[in-house]
Tab-separated table of C-alpha atoms in Angstrom:
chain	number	residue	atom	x	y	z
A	1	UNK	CA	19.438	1.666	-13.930
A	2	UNK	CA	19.302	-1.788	-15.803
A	3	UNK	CA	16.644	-4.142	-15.549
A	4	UNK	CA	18.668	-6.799	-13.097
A	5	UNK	CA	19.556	-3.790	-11.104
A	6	UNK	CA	15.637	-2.426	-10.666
A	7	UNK	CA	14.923	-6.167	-10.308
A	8	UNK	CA	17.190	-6.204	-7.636
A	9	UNK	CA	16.305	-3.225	-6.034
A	10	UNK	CA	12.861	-3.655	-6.213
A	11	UNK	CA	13.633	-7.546	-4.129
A	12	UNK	CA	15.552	-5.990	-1.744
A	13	UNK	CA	12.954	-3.737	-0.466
A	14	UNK	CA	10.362	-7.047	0.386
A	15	UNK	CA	13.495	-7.966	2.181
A	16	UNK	CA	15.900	-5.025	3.633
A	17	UNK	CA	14.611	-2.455	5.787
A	18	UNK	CA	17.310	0.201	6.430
A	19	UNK	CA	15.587	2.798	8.365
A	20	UNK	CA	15.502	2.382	12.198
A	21	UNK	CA	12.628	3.079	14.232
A	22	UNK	CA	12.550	5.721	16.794
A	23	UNK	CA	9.610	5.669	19.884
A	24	UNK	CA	11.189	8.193	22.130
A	25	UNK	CA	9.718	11.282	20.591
A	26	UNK	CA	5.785	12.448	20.801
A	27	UNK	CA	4.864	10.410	17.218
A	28	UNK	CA	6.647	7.227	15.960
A	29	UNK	CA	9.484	8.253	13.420
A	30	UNK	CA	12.244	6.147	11.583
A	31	UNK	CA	15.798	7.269	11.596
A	32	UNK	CA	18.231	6.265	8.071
A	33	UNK	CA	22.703	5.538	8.804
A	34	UNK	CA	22.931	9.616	8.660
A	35	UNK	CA	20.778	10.112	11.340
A	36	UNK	CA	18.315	11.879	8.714
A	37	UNK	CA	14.377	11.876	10.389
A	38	UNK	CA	11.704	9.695	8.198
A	39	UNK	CA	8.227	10.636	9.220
A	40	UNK	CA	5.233	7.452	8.338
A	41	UNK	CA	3.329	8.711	5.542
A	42	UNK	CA	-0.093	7.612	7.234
A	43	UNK	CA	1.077	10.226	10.093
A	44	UNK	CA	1.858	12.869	7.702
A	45	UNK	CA	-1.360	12.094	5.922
A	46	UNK	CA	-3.324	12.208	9.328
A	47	UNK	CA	-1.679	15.263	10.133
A	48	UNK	CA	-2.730	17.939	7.226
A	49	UNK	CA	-5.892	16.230	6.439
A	50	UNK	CA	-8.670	18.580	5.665
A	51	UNK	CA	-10.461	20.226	8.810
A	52	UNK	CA	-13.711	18.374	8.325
A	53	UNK	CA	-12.132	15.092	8.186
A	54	UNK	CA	-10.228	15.696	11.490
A	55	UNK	CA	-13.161	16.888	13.366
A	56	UNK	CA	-15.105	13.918	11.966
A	57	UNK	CA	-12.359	11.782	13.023
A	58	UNK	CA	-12.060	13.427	16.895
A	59	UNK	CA	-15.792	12.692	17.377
A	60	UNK	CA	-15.642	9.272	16.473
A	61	UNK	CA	-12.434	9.031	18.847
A	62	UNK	CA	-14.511	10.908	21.715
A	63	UNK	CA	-17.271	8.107	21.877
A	64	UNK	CA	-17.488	5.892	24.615
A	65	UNK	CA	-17.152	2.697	22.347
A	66	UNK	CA	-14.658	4.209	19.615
A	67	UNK	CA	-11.793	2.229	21.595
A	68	UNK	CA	-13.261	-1.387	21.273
A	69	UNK	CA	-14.229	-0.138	17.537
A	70	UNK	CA	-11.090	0.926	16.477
A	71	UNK	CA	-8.994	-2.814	17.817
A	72	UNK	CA	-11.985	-4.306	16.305
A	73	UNK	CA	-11.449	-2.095	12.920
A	74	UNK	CA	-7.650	-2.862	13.241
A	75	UNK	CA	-7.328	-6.629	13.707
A	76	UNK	CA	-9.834	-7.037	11.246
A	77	UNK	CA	-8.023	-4.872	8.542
A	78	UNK	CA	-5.058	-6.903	9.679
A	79	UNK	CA	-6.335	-10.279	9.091
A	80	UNK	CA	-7.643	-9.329	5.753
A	81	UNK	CA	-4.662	-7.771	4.588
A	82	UNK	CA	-2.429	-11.317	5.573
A	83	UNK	CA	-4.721	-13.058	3.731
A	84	UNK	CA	-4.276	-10.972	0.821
A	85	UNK	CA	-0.655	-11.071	1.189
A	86	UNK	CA	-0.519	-15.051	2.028
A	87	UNK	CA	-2.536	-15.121	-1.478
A	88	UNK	CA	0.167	-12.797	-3.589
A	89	UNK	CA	3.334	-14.639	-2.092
A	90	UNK	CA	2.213	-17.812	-2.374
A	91	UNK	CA	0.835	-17.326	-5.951
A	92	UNK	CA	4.340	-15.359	-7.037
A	93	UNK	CA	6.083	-18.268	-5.817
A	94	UNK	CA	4.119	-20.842	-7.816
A	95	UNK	CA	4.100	-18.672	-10.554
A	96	UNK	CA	7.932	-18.350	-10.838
A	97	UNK	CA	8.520	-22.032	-10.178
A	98	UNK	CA	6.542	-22.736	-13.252
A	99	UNK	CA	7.817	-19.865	-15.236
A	100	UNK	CA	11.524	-21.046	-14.917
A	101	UNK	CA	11.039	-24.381	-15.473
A	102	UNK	CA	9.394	-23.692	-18.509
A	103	UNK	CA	11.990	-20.436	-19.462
A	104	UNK	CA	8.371	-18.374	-20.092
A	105	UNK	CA	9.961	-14.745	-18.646
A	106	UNK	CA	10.111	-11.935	-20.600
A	107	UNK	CA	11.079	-8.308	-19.782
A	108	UNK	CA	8.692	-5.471	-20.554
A	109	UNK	CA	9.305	-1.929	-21.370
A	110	UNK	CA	9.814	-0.436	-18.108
A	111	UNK	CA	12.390	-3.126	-17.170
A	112	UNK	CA	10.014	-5.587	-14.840
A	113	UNK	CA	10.161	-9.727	-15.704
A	114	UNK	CA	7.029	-10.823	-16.320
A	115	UNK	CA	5.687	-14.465	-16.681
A	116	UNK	CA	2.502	-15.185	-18.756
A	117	UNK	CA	-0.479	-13.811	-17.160
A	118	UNK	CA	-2.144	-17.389	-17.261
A	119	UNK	CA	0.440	-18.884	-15.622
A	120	UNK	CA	0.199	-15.834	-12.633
A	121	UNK	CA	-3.548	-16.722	-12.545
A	122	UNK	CA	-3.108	-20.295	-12.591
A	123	UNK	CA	-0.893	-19.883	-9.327
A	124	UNK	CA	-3.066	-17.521	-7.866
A	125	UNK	CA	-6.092	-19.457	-8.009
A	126	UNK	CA	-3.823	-22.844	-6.610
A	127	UNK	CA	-2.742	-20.084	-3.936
A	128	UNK	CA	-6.471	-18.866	-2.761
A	129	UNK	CA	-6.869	-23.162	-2.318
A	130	UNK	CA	-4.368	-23.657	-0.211
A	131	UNK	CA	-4.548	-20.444	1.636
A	132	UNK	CA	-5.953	-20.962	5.641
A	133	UNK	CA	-9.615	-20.120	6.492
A	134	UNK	CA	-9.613	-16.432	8.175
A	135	UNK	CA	-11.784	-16.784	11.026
A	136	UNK	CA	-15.662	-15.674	11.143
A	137	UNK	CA	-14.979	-11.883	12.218
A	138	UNK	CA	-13.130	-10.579	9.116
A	139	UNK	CA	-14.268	-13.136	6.445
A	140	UNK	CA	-15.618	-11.494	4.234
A	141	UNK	CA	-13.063	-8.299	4.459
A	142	UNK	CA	-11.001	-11.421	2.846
A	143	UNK	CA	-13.009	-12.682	0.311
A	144	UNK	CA	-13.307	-9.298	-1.255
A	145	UNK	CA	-10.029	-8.295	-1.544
A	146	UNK	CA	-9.182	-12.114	-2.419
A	147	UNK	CA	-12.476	-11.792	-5.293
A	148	UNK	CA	-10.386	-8.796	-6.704
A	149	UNK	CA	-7.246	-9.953	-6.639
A	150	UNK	CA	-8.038	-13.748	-8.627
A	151	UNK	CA	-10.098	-11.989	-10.924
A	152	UNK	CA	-8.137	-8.526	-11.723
A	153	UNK	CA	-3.915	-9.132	-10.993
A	154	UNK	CA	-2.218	-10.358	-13.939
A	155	UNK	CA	1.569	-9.965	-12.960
A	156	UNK	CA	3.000	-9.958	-9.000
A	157	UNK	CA	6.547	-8.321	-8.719
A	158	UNK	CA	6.189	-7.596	-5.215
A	159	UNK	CA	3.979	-7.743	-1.812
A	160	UNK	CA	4.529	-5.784	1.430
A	161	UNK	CA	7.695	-3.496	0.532
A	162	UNK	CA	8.641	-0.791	2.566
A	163	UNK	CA	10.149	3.274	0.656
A	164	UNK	CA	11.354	6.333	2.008
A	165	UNK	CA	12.485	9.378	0.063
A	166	UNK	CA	15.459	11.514	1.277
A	167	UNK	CA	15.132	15.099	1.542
A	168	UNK	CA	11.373	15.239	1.670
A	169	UNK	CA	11.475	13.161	5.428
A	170	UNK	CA	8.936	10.566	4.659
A	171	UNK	CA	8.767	6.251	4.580
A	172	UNK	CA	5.958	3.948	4.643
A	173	UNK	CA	4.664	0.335	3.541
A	174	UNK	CA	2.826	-0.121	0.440
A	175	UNK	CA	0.580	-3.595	-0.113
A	176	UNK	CA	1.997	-4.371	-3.701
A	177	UNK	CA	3.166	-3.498	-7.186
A	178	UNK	CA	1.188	-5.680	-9.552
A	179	UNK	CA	-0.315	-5.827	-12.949
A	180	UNK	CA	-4.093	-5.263	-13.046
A	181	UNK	CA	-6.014	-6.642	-16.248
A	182	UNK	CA	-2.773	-6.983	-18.175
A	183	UNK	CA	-1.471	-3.238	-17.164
A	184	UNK	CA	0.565	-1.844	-15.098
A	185	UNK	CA	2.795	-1.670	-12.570
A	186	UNK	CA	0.106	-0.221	-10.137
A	187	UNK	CA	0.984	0.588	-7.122
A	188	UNK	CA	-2.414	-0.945	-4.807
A	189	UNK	CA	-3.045	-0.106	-1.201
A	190	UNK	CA	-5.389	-2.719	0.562
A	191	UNK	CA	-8.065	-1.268	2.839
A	192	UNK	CA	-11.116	-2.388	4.681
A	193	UNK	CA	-14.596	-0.518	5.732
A	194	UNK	CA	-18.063	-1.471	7.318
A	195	UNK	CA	-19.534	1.322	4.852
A	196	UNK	CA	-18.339	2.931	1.639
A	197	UNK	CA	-15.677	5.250	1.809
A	198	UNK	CA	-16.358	9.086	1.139
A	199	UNK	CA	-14.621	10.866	-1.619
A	200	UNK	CA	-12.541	12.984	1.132
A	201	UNK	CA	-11.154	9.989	1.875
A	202	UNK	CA	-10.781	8.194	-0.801
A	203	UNK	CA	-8.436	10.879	-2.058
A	204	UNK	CA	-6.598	10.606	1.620
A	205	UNK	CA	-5.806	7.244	0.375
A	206	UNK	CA	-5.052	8.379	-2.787
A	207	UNK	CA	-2.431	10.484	-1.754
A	208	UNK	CA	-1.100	7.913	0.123
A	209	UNK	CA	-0.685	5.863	-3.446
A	210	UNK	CA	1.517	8.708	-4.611
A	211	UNK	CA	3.668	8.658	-1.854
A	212	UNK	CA	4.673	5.204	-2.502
A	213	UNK	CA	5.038	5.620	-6.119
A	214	UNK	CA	7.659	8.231	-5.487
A	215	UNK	CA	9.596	6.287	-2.642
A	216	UNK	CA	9.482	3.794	-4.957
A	217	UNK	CA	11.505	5.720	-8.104
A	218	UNK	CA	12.959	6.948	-5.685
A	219	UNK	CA	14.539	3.634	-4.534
A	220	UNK	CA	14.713	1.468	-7.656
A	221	UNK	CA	13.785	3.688	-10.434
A	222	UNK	CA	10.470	1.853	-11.522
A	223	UNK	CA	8.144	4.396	-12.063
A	224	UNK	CA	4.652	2.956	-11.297
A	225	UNK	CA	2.287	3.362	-14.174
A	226	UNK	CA	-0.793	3.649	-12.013
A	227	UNK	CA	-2.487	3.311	-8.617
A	228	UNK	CA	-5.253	1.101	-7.302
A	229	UNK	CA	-7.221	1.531	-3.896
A	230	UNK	CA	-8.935	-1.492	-3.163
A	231	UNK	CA	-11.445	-1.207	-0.069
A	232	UNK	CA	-13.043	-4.171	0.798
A	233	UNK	CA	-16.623	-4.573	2.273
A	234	UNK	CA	-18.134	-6.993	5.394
A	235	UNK	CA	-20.412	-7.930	1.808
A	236	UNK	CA	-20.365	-7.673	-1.531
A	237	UNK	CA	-17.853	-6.491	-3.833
A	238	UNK	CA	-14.952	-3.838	-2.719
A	239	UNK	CA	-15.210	-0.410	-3.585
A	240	UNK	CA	-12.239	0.426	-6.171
A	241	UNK	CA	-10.989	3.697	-6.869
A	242	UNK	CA	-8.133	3.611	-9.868
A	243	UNK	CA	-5.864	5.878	-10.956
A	244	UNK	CA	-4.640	6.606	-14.296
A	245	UNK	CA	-1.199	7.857	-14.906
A	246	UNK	CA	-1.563	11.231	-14.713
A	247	UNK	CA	-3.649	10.721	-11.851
A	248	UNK	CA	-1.060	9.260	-10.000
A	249	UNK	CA	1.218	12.091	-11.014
A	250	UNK	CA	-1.341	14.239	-9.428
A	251	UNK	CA	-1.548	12.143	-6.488
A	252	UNK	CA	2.503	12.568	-6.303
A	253	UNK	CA	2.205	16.203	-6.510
A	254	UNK	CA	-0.441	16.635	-4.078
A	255	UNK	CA	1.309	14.628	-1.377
A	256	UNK	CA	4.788	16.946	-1.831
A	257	UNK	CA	2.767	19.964	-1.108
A	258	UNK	CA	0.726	17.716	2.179
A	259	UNK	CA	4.857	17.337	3.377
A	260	UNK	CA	5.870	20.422	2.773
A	261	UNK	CA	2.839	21.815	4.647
A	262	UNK	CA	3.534	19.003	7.470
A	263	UNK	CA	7.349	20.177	8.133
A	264	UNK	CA	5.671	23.574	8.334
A	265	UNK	CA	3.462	23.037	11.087
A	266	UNK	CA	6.643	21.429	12.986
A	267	UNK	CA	8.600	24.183	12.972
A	268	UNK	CA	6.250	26.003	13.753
A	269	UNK	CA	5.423	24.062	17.035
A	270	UNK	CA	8.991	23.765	17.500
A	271	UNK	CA	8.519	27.966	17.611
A	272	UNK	CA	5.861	27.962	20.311
């Protein structure tokens, strides 16, 4: 695949969604033209995660304030994460209107346009100043993915696209595909926590990562060079697990074996 044509692809999955969404079954699936089944990758995820992390998960769930907790958790991951994405569009879009005015683009090896990383940060920063105040409740969630993301992304090529891999049954959302102190792509999932995250789950999200890296080949043919997980604090600065490339590789090949084990269990329900 050329570079206009990964270019291309890569645009058209901020913008297209193909898969259709299907409620009428026990779990939320998406359904492709050829009536092929597309199961979320957080569901998979949830779904073979390690004993201890379920149980850990069903006693939270079982406490008489975990409802109010978890809208609480949710709407304040979600106002974070629009933040961060009002940030990377806004800043991509300033960056590129400088870029081709100035004819500054260049292609790298693995066939994505770049602009000069001072001109990315330059529209980044003019971005974060004209971005609207998140209110009181999930401030600072902001701030520290917004800290990360002026001082660490050096290249945007795209926010908020959506994958899915045929044969292997899966599709999901991934935050962006940036450059991170001059390297990259990485593929970077934005999260948000009261407290650190534990290593089990870090390496939940991890997986996660991987599955987006291969929808993403999958799709366009850019193979992401590495993965970022970005979780940001009420305080202080975010907790930031990243991957190398082999890592990510890893991270790939762990989440294969998590769906394989997943289609497992549902044929074996289907069974019972």
């Amino acid at each position: 695949m050329g570079t206009l044509d990964k270019q291309n692809a890569l645009a058209s999955l901020t913008t297209e969604w193909s898969l259709i969404q299907d409620n009428s079954g026990p779990h939320r699936v998406y359904r492709d033209k050829k009536d092929n089944v597309y199961h979320s990758v957080t569901h998979i995820l949830k779904e073979t995660a390690p004993k201890h992390t379920k149980d850990a998960l069903e006693k939270w769930l079982e406490r008489p304030d975990s409802p109010m907790e978890r809208d609480i958790a949710c709407e304040r991951g979600r106002l974070a994460h629009a933040h961060a994405e009002y940030v990377l569009k806004l800043a991509a879009k300033f960056a590129r209107q400088n870029a081709n005015k100035r004819g500054i683009w260049y292609t790298g090896d693995d066939g994505l346009e770049r602009c000069p990383k001072k001109v990315t940060q330059w529209g980044l920063q003019k971005a974060a100043e004209a971005a609207p105040r998140v209110s009181w409740s999930a401030s600072g969630y902001a701030r520290g993915l917004r800290s990360f993301i002026l001082e660490r992304v050096t290249a945007i090529h795209a926010i908020e696209f959506s994958v899915y891999k045929e044969g292997y049954g899966f599709a999901g959302t991934a935050d962006a595909l940036v450059d991170i102190d001059g390297e990259g792509p990485f593929i970077v999932d934005w999260k948000t926590a009261k407290e650190a995250r534990s290593d089990d789950m870090i390496n939940q999200f991890c997986h996660q990562l991987g599955a987006y890296s291969l929808g993403l080949k999958s799709l366009t043919g850019i193979q992401a060079k590495k993965g970022a997980v970005v979780v940001a604090r009420r305080s202080g600065k975010p907790q930031i697990k990243l991957l190398s490339e082999i890592e990510l590789r890893g991270a790939e090949c762990v989440f294969l074996d998590r769906v394989d084990r997943y289609h497992k269990q549902l044929k074996e329900l289907a069974v019972v």
